[in-house]
XYZ file of C-alpha atoms in Angstrom:
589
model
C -23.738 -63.900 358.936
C -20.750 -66.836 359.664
C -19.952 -70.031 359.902
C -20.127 -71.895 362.828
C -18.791 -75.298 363.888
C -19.083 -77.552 367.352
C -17.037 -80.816 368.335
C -17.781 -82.385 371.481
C -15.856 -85.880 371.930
C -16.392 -88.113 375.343
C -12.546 -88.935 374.785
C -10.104 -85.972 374.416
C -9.113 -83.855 371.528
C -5.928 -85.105 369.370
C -3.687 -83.480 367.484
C -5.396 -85.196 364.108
C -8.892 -83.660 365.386
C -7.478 -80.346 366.129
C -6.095 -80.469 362.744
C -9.525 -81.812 361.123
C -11.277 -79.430 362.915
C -9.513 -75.697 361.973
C -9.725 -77.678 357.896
C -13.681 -78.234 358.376
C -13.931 -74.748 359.913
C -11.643 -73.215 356.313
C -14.117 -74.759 354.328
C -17.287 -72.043 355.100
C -14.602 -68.781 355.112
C -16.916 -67.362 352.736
C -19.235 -67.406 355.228
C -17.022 -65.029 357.184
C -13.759 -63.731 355.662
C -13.361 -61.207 358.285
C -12.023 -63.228 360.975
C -11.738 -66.176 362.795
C -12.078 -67.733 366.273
C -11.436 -70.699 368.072
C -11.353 -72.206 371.835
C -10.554 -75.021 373.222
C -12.275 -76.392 376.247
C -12.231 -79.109 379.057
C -15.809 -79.350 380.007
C -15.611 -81.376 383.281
C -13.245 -78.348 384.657
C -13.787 -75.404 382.717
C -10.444 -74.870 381.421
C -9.956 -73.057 378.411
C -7.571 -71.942 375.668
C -8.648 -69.447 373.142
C -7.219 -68.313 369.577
C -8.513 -64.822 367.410
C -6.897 -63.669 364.198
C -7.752 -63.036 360.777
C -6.988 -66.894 359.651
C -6.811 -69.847 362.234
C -4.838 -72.412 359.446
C -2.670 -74.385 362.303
C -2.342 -74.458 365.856
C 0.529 -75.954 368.118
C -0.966 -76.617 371.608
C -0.370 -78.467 375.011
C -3.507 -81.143 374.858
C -2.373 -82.292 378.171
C -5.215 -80.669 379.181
C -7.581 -83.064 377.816
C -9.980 -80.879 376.313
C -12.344 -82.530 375.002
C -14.951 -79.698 373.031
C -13.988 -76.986 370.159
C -15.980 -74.581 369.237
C -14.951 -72.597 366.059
C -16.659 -69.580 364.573
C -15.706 -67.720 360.696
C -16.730 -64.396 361.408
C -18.923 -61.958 358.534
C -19.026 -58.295 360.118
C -22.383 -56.893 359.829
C -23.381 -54.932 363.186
C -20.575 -54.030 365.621
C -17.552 -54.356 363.216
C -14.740 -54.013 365.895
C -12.995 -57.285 367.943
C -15.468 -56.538 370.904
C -17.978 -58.186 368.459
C -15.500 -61.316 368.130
C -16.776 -64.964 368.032
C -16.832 -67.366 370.229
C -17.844 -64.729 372.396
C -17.710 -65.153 376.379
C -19.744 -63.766 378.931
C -19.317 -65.707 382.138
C -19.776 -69.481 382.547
C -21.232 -69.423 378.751
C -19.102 -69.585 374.887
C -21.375 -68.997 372.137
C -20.612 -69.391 368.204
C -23.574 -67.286 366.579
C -24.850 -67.263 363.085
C -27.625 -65.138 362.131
C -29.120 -61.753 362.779
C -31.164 -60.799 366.028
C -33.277 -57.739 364.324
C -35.008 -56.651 367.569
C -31.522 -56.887 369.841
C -31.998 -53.040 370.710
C -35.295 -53.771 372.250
C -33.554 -56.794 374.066
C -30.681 -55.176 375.168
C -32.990 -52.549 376.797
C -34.790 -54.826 378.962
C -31.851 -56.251 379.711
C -30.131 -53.291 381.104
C -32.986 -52.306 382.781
C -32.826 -55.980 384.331
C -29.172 -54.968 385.366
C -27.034 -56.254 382.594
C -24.036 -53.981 381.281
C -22.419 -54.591 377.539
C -18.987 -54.217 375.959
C -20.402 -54.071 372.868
C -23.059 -53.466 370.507
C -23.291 -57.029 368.760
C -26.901 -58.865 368.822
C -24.241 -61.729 369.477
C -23.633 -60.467 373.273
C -27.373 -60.023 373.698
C -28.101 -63.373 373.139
C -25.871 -64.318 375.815
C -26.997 -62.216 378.343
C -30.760 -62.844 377.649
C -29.615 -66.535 378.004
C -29.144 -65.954 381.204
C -31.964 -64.003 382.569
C -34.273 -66.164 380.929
C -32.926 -69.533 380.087
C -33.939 -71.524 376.675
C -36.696 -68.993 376.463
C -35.269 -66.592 375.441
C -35.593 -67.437 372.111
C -39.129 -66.235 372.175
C -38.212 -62.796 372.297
C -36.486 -63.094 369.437
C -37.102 -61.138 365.986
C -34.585 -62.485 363.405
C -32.881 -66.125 361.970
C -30.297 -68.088 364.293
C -28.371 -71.028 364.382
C -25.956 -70.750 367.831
C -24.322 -73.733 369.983
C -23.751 -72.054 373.726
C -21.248 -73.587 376.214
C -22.959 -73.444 379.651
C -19.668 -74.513 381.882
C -21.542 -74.389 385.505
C -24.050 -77.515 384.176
C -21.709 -78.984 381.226
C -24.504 -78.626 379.087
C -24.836 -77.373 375.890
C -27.703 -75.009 374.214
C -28.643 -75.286 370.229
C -31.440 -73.031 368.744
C -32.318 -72.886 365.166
C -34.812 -69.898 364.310
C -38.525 -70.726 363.895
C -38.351 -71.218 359.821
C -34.906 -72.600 359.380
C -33.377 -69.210 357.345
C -30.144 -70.329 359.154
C -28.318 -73.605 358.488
C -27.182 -75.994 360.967
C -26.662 -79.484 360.952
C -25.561 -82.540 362.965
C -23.802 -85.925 363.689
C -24.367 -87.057 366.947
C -23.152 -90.658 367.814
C -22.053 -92.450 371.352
C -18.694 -90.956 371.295
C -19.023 -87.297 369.402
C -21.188 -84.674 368.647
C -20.818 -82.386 365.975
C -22.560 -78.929 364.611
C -21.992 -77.247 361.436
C -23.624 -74.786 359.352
C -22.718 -76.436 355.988
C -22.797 -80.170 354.736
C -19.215 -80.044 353.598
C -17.396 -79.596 357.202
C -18.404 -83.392 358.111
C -16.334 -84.174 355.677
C -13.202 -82.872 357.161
C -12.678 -85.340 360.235
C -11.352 -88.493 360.083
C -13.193 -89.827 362.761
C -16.060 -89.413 360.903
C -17.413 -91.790 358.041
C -20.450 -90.854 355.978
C -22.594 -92.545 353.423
C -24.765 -91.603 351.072
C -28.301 -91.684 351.287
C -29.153 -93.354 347.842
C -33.009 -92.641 348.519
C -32.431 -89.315 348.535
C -30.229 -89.148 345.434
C -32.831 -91.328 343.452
C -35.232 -88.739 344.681
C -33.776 -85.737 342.756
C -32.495 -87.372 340.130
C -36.207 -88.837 339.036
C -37.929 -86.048 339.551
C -35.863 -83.287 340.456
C -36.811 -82.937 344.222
C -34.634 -82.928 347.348
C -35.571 -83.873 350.818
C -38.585 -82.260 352.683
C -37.808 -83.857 356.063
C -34.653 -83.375 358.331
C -32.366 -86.144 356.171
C -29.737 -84.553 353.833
C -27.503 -86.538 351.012
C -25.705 -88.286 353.980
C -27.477 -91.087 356.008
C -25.088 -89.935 359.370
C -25.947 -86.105 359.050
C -29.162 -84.768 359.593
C -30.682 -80.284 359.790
C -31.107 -79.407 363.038
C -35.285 -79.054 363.449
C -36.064 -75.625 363.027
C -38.422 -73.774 365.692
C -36.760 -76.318 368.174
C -33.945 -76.017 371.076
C -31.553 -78.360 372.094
C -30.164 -78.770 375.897
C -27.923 -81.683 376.307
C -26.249 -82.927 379.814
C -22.907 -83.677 378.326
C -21.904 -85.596 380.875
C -24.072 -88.114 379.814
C -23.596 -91.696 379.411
C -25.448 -91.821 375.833
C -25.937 -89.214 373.542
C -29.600 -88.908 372.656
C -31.349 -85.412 371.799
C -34.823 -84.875 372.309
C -35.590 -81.504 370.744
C -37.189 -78.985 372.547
C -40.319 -77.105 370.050
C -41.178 -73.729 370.490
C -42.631 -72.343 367.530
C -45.315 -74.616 365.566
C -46.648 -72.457 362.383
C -49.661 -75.016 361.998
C -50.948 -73.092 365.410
C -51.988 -70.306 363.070
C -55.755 -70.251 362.725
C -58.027 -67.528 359.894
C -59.002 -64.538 361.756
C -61.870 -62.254 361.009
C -61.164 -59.022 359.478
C -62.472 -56.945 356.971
C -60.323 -56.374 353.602
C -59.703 -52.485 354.026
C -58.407 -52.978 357.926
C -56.224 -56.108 356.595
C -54.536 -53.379 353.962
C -53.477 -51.738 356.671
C -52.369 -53.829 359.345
C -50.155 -55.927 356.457
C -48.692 -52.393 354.714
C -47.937 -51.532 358.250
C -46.363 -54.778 359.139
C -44.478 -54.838 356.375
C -42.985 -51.415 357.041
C -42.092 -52.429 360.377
C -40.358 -55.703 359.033
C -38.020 -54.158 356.249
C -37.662 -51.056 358.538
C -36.011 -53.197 361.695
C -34.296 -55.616 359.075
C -32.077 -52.208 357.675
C -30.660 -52.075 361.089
C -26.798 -52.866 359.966
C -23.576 -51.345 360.088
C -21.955 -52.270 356.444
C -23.883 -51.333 353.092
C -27.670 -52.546 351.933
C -29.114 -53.394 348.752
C -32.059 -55.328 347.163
C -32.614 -58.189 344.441
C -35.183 -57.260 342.489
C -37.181 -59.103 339.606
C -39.961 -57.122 338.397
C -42.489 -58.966 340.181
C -45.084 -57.742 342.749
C -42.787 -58.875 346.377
C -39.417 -57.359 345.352
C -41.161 -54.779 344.620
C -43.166 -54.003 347.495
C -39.884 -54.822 348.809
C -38.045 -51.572 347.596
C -41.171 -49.214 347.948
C -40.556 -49.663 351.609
C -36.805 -49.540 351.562
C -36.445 -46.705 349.242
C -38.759 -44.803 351.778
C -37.058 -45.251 354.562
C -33.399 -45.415 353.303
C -31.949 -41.510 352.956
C -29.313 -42.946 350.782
C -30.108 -44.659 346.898
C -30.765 -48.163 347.248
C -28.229 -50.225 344.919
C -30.662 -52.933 342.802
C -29.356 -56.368 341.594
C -31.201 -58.288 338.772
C -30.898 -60.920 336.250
C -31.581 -60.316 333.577
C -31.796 -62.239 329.585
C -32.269 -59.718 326.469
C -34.115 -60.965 323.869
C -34.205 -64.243 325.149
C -38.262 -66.038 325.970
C -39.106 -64.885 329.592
C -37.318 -61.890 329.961
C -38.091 -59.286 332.422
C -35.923 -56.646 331.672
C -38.795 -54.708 331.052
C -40.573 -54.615 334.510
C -37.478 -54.734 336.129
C -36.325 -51.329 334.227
C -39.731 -49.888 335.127
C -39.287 -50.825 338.964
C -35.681 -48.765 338.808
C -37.100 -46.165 336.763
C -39.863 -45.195 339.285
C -37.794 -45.190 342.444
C -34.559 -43.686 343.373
C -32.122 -46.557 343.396
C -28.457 -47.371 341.883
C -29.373 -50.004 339.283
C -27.038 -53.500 338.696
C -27.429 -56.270 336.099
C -26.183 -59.623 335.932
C -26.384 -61.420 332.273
C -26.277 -65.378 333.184
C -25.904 -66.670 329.042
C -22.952 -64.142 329.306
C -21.321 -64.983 332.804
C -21.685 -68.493 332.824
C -18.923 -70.812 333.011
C -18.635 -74.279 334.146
C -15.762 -73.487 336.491
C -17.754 -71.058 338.214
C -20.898 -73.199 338.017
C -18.721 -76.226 339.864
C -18.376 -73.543 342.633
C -21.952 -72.824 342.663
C -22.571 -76.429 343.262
C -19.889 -76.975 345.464
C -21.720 -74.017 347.552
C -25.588 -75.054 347.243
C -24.842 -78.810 348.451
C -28.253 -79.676 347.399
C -29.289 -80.445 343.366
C -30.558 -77.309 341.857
C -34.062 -77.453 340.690
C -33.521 -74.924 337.547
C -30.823 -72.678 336.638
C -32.535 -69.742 338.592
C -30.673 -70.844 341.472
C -27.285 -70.067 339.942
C -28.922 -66.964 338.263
C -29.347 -66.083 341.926
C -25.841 -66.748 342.896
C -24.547 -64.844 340.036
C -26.350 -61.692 341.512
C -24.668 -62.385 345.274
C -21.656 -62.189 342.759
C -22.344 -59.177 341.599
C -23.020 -57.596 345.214
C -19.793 -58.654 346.462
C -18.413 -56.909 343.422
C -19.978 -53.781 344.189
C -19.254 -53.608 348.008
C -22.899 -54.875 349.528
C -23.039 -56.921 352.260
C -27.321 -57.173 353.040
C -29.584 -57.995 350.493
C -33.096 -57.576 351.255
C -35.217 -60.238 349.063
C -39.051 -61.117 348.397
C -38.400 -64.083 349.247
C -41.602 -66.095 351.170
C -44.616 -64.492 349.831
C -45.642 -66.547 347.785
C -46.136 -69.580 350.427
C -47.960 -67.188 352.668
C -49.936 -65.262 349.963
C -50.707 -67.856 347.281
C -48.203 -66.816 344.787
C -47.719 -70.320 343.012
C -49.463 -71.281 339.848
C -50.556 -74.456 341.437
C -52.234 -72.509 344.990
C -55.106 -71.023 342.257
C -55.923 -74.613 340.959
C -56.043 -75.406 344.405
C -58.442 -72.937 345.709
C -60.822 -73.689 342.772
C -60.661 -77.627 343.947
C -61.257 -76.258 347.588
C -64.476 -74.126 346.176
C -66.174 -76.765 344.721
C -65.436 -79.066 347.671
C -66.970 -76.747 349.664
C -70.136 -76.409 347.586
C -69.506 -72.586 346.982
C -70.158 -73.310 343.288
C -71.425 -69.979 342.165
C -67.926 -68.271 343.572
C -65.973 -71.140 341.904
C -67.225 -70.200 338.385
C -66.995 -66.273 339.396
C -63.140 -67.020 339.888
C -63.104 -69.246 336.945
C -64.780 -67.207 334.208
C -62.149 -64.159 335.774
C -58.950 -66.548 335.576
C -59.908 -67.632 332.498
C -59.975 -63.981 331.233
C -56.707 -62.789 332.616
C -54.416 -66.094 331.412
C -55.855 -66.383 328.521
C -56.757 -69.913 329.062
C -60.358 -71.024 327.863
C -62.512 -71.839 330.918
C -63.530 -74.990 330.126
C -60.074 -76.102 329.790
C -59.140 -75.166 332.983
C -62.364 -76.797 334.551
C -61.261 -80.263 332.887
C -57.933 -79.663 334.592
C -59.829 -79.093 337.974
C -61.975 -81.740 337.950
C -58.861 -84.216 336.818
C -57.621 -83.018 340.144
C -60.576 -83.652 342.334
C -60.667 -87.187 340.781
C -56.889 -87.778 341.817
C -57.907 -86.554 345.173
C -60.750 -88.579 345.814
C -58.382 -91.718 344.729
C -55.828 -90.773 347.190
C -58.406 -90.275 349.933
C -60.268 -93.377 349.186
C -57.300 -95.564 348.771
C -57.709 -96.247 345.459
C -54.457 -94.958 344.609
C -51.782 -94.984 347.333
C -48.856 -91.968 347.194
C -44.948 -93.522 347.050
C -44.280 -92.822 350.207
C -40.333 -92.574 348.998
C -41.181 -88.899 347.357
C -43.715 -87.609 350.991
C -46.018 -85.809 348.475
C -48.695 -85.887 351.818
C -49.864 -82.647 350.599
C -51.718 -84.067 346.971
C -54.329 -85.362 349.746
C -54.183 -81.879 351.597
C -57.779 -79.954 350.602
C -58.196 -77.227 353.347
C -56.050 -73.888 351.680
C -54.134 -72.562 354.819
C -52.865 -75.992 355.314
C -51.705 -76.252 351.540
C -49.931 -72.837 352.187
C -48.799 -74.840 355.223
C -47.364 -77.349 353.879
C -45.448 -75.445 351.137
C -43.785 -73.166 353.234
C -42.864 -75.696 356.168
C -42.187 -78.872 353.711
C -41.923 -78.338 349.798
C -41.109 -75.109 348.305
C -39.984 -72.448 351.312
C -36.964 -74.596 352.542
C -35.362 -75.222 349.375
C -35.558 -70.957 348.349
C -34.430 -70.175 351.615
C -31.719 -72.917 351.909
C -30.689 -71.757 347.932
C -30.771 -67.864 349.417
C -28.783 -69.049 351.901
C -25.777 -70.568 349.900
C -25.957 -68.636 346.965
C -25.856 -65.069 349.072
C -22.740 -66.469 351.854
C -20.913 -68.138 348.800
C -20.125 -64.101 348.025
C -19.941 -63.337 351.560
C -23.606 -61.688 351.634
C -26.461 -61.481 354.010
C -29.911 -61.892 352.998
C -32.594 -60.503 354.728
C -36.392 -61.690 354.638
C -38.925 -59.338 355.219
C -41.830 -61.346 354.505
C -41.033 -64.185 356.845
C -40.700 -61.788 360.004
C -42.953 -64.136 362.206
C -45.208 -60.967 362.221
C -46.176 -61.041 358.781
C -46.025 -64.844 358.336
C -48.936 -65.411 361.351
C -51.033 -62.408 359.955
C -50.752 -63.239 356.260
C -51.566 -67.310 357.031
C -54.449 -65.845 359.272
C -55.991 -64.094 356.523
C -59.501 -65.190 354.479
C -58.810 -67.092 351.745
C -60.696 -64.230 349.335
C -58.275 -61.718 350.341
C -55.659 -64.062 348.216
C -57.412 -64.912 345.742
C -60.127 -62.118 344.251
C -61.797 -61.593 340.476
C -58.580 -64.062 338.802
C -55.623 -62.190 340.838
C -53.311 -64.348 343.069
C -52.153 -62.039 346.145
C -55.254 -60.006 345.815
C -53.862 -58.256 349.199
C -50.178 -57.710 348.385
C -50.799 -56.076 344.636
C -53.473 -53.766 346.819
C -51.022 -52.114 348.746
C -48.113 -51.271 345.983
C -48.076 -47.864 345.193
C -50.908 -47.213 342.528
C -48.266 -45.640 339.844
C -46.443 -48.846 339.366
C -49.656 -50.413 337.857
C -47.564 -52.294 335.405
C -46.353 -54.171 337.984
C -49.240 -54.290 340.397
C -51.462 -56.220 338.236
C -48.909 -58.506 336.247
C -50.449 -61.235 334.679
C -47.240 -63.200 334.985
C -44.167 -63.745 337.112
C -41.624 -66.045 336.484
C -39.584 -65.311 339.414
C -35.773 -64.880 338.204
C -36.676 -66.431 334.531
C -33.272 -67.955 332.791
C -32.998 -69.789 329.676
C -32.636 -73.319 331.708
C -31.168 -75.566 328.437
C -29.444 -72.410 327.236
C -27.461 -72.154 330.136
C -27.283 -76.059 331.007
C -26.176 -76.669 327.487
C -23.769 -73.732 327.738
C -21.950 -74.799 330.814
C -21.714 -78.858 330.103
C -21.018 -78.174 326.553
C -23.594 -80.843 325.860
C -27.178 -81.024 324.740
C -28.251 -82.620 328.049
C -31.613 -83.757 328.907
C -32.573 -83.532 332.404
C -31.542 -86.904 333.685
C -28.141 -86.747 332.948
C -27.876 -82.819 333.991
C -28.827 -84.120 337.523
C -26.354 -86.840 336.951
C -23.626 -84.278 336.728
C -24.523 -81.553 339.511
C -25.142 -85.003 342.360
C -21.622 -85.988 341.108
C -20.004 -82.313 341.385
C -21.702 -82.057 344.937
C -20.794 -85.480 346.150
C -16.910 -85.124 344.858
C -16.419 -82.038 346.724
């Protein structure tokens, strides 16, 4: 993992924007501590000027040379640790500044030298370039893993942006007639003078009503927008105007249901699975695994604790005595397989120092404390030397793990006119929660009356919050929509800062595009089945962790939210005026 950064001006770099540019690039060192890169480049001629060290902090050059593009990289050594893996790497007429992980770049590099392609090194970063140039912008279809890169191509003065297909890697933009900028954090913008940014009140207003952040391609600035995952880039910089048209080349909503019995889809998934956590180990610095007690850490671990010949350090978070607490299924998890146990106690470790940096990080208003619960455990990894963290995270958008997905499918039932199943499902949901049946019918049916005023036009949705999805009845499109739109984005964007804020790489198993096609492909009774939610994923963990297998609950990494929040701001804080302080921590930074 790193931090990239891009500047492309049509006039010529200065010594104020070569200044501006090695701060903004400072600002994501946590994103790579282990070294630094930088080049400077005339793109009408090719000429070049290139600086490597440990810390880029100020640079006296001859700009005589009008360059006019930069192209910075912080550097996080996870496979090939030597220089020959150093960023922005060169490999002909191309620069590239890389962030990410290419999981399948043995395979690639293969066909590549079988295509007649040598290597100085073992970096994924190298194969990238070189399949760039056998196959072009397509390449990015062979690719297993999560990308953000910017490549140089000097022979067309062009450049090439790619963001992997489900957005697990930052990047963002500012692209006006005069400059053209790519970053992998908000903050960098912020660095150049040339550069003036307001904020997008909407978007505040947003989260601070009701505690939700964008689900399109805006951020808390109206000039800086995330680069469209699933979609290339390839801009003529020579041109007179600078307008991107974006290039798709992975659409999830081409996923259709397949036909396939339940004891063949056991298989295939386990199998998958396997295969996913098995290719994501491939690394060359320590790996461990967050774990929560719940049923997709946990499947998780049984697969990396079979392949790993080492014990797998575990991270959790964990609240003793407190409402919530899952220090119970977490201890029964480490108990039953061979790993190096770790615990991180947020009512003890919080401070609001600490939390400012956690903000400062995250860019984005946390939803709940579990966020910072989550960087507290990166915390905790750095402390104990581990670089990869392999997490659950993206099951339950593919799977049906939300609370919300089972109300849904009984509202899709009934819809349907499969009446007799709905009250099957009912009757067993009913049984396992708890929850009388015909309380949870009266909920259902409130729902299908919302629905039908939302598709009638009775009531109209404010378009300001893009809550599309309340009129969204068909369940793989739900799932859909959650993992594209409303839930997915924020996790992985919170995974994201939380993990390089330590200077740690997560790893997602569960959204290898493998396992995301096959598990939004399944029957919708392979989900949900006799009151369980991920019928298919509690199938296939190992039959002696029953306590966990067939959970009633799962809070994902449970905190006590006003404990914490009240602990922190010293204040008794309702939510309003907790937002209130995180927007202005973010926005001051």
């Amino acid at each position: 993992m790193c931090g990239i950064l891009t500047y492309f001006t049509k006039g010529n770099v200065s010594a104020n924007l070569l200044s501006d540019f090695i701060e903004s690039l400072q600002l994501v060192s946590h994103r790579g501590p282990d070294a630094s890169g930088l080049i400077l480049i005339n793109t009408k001629n090719g000429q070049y000027k290139s600086f490597f060290g440990s810390k880029i902090e100020y640079l006296n050059v001859d700009l005589t040379i009008n360059y006019n593009m930069i192209i910075g990289h912080k550097r996080l050594k996870v496979i090939d640790i030597s220089d020959n893996g150093a960023q922005p790497m060169n490999f002909g007429d191309y620069w590239i500044t890389y962030n990410g992980e290419i999981y399948n770049y043995i395979e690639i590099k293969k066909e590549l030298i079988e295509n007649g392609y040598t290597f100085k090194s073992s970096s994924d970063t190298e194969v990238i370039l070189k399949a760039y140039d056998l196959w072009g912008m397509k390449c990015v279809e062979k690719f297993n893993g999560m990308w953000s890169f910017v490549i140089f191509n000097c022979e067309k003065e062009e450049i090439f942006v790619s963001n992997d297909s489900f957005g697990i890697k930052p990047l963002y933009y500012y692209n006006t007639k005069n400059d053209i900028i790519f970053g992998s954090e908000l903050k960098q913008f912020k660095s150049f003078r040339s550069v003036d940014l307001s904020i997008n009140k909407r978007n505040i207003d947003v989260y601070l009503k009701i505690g939700v952040n964008p689900t399109d391609y805006s951020t808390y600035y109206n000039e800086v927008k995330k680069f469209p995952n699933g979609n290339n880039l390839a801009f003529d910089l020579s041109k007179a105007h600078n307008n991107f048209v974006f290039i798709n080349y992975y659409n999830i909503h081409n996923i259709t249901k397949k036909s396939i019995e339940l004891s063949d889809a056991k298989v295939e998934l386990s199998d998958l699975l396997s295969k996913s956590v098995k290719i994501r180990m491939r690394s060359d610095v320590k790996i461990g695994s967050s774990i929560s007690g719940g049923i997709d850490s946990t499947l998780i671990l049984q697969y990396l604790n079979f392949f790993s010949k080492e014990k797998i350090p575990t991270f959790s978070s964990i609240s003793p005595n407190m409402p919530g607490d899952e220090s119970n299924f977490v201890n029964i998890v480490n108990n039953y397989f061979n790993v190096i146990p770790h615990y991180s106690f947020p009512l003890e470790e919080a401070n609001k120092s600490d939390y400012e940096r956690f903000l400062n990080q995250l860019e984005l208003g946390p939803k709940s404390m579990s966020f910072y619960a989550q960087w507290l455990i990166s915390k905790l990894m750095r402390k104990n030397n581990v670089t990869i963290n392999l997490v659950g995270q993206g099951a339950d958008e593919i799977f049906g793990g939300y609370h919300t997905h089972f109300f849904r499918y009984f509202r899709f039932l009934i819809l349907k006119g499969r009446i007799i199943t709905y009250f099957k499902e009912l009757n067993a949901y009913s049984e396992l929660k708890g929850i009388e049946a015909k309380k949870i019918h009266k909920i259902v049916l409130g729902d299908l009356m919302i629905l039908f005023s939302y598709k009638t036009g009775l009531k109209k949705i404010d378009s300001k919050y893009n809550f599309e999805r309340l009129k969204i009845v068909d369940m793989i499109e739900i799932f859909k929509s959650d993992f594209t739109n409303y839930e997915l984005p924020f996790f992985i964007h919170s995974d994201d800062r939380s993990s390089m804020g330590h200077s740690i790489e997560t790893r997602h198993p569960f959204l290898d595009f493998n396992v995301v096609e096959f598990g939004l492909g399944l029957p919708d009774k392979f989900l949900f089945r006799k009151g369980w939610s991920k019928y298919i994923l509690r199938s296939i963990i190992t039959d002696d962790l029953s306590a966990i297998k067939w959970r009633r609950d799962k809070k994902g990494f449970s905190v006590p939210h006003n404990l914490l929040k009240n602990k922190i701001f010293k204040n008794d804080l309702n939510e309003l005026q907790y937002r209130k302080k995180c927007i202005d921590i973010i926005l001051k930074n």
